[in-house]
PDB file of C-alpha atoms in Angstrom:
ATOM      1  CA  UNK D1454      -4.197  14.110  11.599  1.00 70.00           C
ATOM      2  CA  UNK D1455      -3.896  17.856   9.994  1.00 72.00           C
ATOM      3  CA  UNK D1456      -2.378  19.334  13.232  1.00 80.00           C
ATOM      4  CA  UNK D1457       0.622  16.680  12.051  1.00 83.00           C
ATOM      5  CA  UNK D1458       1.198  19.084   8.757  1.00 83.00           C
ATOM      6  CA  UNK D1459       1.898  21.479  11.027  1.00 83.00           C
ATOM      7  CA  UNK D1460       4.638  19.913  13.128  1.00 90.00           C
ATOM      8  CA  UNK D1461       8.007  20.609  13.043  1.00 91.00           C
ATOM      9  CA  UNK D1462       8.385  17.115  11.965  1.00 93.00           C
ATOM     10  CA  UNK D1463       6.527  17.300   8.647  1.00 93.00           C
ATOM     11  CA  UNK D1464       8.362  20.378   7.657  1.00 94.00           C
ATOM     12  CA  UNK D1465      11.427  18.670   7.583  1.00 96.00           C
ATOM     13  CA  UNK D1466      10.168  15.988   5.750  1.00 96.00           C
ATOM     14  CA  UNK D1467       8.592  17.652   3.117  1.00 96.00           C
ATOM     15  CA  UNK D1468      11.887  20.533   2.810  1.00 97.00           C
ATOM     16  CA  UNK D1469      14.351  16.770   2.393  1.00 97.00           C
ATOM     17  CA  UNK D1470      11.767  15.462   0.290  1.00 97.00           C
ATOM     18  CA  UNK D1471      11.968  18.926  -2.262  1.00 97.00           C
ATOM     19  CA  UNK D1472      15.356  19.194  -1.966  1.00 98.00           C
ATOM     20  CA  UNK D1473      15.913  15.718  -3.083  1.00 98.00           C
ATOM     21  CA  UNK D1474      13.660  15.889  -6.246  1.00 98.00           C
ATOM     22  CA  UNK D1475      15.856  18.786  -7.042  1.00 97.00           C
ATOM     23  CA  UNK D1476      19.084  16.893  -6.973  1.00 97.00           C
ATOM     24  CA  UNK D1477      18.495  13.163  -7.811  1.00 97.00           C
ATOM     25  CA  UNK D1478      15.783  10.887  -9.248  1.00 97.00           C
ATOM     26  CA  UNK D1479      13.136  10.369  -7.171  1.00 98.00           C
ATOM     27  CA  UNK D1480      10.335   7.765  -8.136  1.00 98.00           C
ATOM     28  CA  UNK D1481       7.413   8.660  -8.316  1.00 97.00           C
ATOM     29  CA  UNK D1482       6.767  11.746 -10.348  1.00 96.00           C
ATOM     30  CA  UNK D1483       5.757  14.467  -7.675  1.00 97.00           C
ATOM     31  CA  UNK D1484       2.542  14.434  -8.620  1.00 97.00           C
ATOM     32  CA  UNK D1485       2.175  11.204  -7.920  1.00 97.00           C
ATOM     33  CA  UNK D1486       3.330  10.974  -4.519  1.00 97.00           C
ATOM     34  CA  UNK D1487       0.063  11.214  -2.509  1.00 97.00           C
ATOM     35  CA  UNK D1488      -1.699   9.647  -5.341  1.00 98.00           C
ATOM     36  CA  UNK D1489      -3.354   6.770  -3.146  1.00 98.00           C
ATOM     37  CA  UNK D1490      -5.138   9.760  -0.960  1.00 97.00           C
ATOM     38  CA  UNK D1491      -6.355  11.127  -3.888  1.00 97.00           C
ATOM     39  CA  UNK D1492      -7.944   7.932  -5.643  1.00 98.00           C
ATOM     40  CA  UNK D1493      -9.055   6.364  -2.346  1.00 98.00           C
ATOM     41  CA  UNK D1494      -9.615   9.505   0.025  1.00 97.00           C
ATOM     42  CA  UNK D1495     -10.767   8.302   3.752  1.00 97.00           C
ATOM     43  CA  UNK D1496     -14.323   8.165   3.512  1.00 97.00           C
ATOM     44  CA  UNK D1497     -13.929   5.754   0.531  1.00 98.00           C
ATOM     45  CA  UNK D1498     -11.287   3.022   2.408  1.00 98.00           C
ATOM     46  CA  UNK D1499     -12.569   0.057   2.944  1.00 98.00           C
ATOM     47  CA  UNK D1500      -9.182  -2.022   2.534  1.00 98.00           C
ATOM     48  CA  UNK D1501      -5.412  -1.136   3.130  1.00 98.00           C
ATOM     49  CA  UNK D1502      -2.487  -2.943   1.501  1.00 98.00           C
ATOM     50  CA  UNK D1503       0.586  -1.714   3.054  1.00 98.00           C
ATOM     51  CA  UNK D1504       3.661  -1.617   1.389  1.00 96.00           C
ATOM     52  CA  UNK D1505       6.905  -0.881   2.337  1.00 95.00           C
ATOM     53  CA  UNK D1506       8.455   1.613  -0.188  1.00 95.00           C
ATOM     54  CA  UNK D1507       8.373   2.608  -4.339  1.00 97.00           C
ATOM     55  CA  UNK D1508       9.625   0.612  -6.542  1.00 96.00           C
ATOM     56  CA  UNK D1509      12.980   1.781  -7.312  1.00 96.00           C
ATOM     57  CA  UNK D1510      12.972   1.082 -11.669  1.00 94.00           C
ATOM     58  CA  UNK D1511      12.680   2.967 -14.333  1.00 91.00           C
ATOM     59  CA  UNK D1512       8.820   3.765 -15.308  1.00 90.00           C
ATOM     60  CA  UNK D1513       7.583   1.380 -12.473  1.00 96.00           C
ATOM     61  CA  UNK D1514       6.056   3.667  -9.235  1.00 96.00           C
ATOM     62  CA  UNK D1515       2.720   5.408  -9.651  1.00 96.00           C
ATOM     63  CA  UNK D1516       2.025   6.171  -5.888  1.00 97.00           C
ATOM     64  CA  UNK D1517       0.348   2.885  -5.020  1.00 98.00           C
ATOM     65  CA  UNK D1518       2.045  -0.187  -3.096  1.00 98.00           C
ATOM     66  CA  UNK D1519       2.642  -2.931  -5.478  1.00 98.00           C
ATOM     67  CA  UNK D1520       0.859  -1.189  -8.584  1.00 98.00           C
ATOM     68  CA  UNK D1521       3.064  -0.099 -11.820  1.00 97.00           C
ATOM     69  CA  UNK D1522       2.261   2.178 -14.407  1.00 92.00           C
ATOM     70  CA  UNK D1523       0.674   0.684 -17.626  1.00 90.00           C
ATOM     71  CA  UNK D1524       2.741  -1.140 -19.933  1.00 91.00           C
ATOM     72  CA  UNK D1525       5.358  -2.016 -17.535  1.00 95.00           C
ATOM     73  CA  UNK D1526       6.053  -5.927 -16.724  1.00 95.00           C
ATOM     74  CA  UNK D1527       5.301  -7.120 -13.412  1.00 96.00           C
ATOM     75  CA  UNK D1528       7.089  -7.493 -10.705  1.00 96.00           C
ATOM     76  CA  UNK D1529       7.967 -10.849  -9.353  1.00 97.00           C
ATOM     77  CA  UNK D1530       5.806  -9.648  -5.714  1.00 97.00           C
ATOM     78  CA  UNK D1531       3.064  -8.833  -8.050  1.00 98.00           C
ATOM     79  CA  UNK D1532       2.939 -11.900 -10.449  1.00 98.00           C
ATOM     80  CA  UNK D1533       2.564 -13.469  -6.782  1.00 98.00           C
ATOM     81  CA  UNK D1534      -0.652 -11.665  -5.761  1.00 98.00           C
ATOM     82  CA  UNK D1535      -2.169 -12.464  -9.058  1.00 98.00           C
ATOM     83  CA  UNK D1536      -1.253 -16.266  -8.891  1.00 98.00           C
ATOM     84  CA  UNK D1537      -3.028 -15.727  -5.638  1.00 98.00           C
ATOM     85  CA  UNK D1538      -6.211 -14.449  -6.798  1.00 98.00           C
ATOM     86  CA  UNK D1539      -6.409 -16.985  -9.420  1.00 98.00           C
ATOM     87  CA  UNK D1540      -5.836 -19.935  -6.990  1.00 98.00           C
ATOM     88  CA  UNK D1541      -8.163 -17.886  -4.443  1.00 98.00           C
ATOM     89  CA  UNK D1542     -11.142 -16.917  -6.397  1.00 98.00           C
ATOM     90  CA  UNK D1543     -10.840 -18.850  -9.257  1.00 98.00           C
ATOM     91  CA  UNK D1544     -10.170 -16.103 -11.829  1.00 96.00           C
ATOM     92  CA  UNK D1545      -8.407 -15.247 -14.457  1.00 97.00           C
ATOM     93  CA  UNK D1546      -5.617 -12.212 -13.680  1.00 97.00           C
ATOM     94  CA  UNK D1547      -4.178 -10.499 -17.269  1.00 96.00           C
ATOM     95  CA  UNK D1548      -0.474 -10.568 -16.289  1.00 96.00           C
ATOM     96  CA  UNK D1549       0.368  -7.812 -18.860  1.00 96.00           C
ATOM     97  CA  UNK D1550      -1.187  -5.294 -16.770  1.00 97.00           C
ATOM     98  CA  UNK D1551      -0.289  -4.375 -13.407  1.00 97.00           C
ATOM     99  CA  UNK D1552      -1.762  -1.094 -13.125  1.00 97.00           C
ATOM    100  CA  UNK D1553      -4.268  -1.426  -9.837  1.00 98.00           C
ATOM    101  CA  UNK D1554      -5.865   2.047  -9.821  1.00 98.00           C
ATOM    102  CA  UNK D1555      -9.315  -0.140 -10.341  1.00 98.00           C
ATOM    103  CA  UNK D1556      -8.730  -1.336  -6.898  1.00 98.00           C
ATOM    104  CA  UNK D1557      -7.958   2.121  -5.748  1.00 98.00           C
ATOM    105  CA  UNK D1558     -11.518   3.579  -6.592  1.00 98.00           C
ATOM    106  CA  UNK D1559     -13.264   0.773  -5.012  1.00 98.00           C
ATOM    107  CA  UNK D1560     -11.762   1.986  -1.759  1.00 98.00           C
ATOM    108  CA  UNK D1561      -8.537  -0.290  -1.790  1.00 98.00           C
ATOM    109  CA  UNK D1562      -6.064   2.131  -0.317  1.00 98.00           C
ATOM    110  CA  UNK D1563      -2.689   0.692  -1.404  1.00 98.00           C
ATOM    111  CA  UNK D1564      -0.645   2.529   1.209  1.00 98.00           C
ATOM    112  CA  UNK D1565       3.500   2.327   1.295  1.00 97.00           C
ATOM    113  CA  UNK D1566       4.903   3.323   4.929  1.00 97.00           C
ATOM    114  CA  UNK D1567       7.840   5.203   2.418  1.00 97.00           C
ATOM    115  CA  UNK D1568       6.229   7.241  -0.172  1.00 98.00           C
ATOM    116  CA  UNK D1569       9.438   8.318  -2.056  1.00 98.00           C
ATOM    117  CA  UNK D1570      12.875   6.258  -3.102  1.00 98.00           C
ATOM    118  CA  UNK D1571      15.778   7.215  -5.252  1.00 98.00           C
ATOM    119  CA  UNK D1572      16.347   5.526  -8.603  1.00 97.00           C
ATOM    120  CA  UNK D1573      17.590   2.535  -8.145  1.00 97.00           C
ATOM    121  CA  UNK D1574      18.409   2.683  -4.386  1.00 97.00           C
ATOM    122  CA  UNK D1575      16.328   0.703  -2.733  1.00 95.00           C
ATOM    123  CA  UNK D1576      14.974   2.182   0.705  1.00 95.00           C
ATOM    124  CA  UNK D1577      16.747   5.474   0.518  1.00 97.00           C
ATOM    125  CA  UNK D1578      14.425   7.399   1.654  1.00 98.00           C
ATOM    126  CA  UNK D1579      14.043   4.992   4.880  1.00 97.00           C
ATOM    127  CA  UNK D1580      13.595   6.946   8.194  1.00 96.00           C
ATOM    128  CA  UNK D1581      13.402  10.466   7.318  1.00 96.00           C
ATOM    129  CA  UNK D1582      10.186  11.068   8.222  1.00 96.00           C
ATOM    130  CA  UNK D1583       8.056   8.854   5.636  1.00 97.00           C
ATOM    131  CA  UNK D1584       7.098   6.379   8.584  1.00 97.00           C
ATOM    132  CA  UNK D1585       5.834   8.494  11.397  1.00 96.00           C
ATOM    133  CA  UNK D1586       3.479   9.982   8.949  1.00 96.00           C
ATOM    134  CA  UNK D1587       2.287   7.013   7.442  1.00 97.00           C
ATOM    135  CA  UNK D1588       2.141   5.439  10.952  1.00 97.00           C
ATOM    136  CA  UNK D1589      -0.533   8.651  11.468  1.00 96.00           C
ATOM    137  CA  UNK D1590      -2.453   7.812   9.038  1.00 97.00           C
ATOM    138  CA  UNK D1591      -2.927   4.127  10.119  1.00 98.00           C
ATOM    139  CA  UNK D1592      -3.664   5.272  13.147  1.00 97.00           C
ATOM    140  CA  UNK D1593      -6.158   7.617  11.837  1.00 97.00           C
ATOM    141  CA  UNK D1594      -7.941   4.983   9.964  1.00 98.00           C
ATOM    142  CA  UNK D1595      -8.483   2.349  12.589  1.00 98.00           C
ATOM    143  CA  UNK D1596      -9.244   5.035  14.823  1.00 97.00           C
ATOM    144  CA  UNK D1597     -11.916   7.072  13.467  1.00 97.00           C
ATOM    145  CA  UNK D1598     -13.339   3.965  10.850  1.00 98.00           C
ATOM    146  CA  UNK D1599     -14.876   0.537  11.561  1.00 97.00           C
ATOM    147  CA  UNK D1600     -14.517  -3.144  10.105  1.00 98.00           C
ATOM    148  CA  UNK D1601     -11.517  -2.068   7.683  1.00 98.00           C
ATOM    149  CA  UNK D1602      -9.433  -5.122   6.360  1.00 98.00           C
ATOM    150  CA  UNK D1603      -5.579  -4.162   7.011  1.00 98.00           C
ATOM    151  CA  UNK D1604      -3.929  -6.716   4.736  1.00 98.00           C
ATOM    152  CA  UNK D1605      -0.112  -7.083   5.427  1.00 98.00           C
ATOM    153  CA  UNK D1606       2.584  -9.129   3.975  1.00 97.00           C
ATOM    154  CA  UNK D1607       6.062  -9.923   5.468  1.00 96.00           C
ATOM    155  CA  UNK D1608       7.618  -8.639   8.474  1.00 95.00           C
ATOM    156  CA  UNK D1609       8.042  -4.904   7.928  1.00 95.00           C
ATOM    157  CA  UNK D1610       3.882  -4.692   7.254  1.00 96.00           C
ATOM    158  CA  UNK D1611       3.340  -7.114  10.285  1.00 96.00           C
ATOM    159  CA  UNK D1612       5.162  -4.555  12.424  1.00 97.00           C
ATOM    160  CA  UNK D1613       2.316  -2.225  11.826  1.00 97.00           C
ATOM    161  CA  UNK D1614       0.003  -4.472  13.103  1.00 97.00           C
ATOM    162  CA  UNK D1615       0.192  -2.425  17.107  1.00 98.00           C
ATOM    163  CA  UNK D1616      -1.135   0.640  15.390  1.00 98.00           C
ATOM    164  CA  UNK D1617      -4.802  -1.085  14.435  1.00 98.00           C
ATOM    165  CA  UNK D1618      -7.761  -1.902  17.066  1.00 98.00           C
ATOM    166  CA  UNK D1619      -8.186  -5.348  16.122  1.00 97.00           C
ATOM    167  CA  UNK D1620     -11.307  -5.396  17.926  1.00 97.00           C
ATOM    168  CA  UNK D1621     -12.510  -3.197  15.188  1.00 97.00           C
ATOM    169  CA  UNK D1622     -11.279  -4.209  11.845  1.00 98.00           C
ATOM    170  CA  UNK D1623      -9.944  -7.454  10.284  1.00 98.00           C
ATOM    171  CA  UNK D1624      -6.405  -7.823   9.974  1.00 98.00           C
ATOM    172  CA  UNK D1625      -5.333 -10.221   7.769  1.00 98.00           C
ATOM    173  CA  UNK D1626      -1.037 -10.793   7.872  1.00 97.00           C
ATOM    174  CA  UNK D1627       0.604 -13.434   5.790  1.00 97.00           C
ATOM    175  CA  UNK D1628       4.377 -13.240   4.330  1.00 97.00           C
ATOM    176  CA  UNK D1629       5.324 -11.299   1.729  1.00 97.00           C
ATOM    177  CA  UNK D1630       4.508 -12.434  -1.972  1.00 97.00           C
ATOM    178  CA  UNK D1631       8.133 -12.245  -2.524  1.00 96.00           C
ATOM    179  CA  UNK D1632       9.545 -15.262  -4.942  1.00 96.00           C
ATOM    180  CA  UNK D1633      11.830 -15.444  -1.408  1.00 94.00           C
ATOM    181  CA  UNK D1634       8.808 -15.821   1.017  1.00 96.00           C
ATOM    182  CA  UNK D1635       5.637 -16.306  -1.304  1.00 96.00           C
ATOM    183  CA  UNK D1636       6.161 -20.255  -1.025  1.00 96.00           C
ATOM    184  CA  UNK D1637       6.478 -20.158   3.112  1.00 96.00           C
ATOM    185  CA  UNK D1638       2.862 -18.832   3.476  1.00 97.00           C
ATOM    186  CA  UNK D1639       1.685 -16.638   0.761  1.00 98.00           C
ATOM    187  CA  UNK D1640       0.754 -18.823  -1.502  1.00 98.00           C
ATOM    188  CA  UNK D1641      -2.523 -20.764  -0.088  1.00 98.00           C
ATOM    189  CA  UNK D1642      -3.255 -17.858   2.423  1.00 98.00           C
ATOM    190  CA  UNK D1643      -6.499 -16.559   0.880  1.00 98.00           C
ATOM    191  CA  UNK D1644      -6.517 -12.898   1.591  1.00 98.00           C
ATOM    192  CA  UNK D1645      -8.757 -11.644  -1.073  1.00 98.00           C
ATOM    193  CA  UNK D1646     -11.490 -14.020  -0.502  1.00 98.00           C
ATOM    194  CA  UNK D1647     -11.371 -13.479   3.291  1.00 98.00           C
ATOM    195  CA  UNK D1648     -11.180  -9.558   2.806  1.00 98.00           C
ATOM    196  CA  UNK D1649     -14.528 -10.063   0.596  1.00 98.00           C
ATOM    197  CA  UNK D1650     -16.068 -12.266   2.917  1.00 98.00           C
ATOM    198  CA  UNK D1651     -15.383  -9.518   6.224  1.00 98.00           C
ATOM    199  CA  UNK D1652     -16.631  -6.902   3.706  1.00 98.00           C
ATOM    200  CA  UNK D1653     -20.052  -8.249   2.840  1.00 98.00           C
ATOM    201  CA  UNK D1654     -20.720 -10.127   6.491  1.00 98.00           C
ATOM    202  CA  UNK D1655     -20.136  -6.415   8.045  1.00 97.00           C
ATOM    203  CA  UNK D1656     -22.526  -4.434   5.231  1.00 95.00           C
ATOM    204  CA  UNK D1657     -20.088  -3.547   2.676  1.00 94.00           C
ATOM    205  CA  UNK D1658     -19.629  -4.555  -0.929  1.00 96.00           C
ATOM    206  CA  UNK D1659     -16.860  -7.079  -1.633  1.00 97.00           C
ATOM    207  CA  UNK D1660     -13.876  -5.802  -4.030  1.00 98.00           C
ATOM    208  CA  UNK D1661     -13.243  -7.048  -7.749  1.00 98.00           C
ATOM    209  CA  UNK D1662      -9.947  -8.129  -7.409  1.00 98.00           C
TER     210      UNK D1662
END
């Protein structure tokens, strides 16, 4: 995985990715762009959520898929997930807070394939490099770590599912908690549960969702 920082590749992603923080408004803040590394490095994952890419609203992207900054209302994807874990494990989800850094330091590694957008544009920053490097480091984690739960919702994080060993990790793939997909198979689907019960049947400690 470092040699990839030194391709050719890389470069030009990172020189777009400056340029366009010079010239537009890019969510998130720069410093928060590799900010799921830093609170869930890879000795520490034990779960991936895979996003696609930021949210694209004011005040909203931190640098973890489907987490907003404090304060901020939740999305409609992320009302979803905690209607989920309420019907799932039978607890109680505070829906004025939708800041998930908790899960982050208990080795949830809320991963989007994009890690930058423009304000307001959703997907801008779509295949210019984002993907092969976040393709890398799924890669990296299914290669070099065992009995990982990969959770992925809707079609774009399905299409990931040929970069993980499945013979060495659980992956667990519903659609997307979307208000336009939640109710064709979301909703009912169970992932946290199942992701607790993989975690503590293979030695690890289940996650406080």
């Amino acid at each position: 995985m470092r040699d990839y920082f030194d391709t050719g590749n890389f470069r030009k992603l990172s020189d777009f990715v400056r340029a366009e923080y010079v010239n537009k408004k890019i969510y998130p803040k720069p410093q928060d762009v590799f900010k799921a590394f830093s609170l869930t490095p890879f000795d520490k994952v034990k779960v991936v959520i895979l996003g696609q890419d930021p949210y694209h609203g004011a005040g909203q992207a931190e640098g973890l898929s489907f987490s907003v900054q404090p304060g901020v209302k939740l999305p409609p994807s992320l009302q979803n997930i905690y209607k989920e874990i309420e019907n799932d494990l039978g607890i109680k989800k505070d829906f004025t807070d939708g800041h998930l850094e908790p899960w982050a330091r208990q080795g949830v590694f809320l991963l989007n394939a994009i890690l930058t957008v423009v304000a307001n544009f959703p997907a801008s920053h779509q295949g210019k490099g984002w993907e092969e490097f976040t393709d890398k480091v799924i890669e990296t984690i299914s290669e070099k770590k065992e009995h990982v739960v990969f959770i992925l919702w809707g079609n774009f994080a399905r299409s990931k599912k040929v970069l993980i060993d499945e013979g060495k990790h659980l992956i667990i793939e519903s659609p997307h908690p979307s208000p336009f997909s939640a109710n064709n198979g979301f909703f009912g689907s169970k992932p946290f549960s199942k992701c607790n019960d993989y975690l503590i049947k293979n030695g690890g400690e289940k996650i406080s969702w």
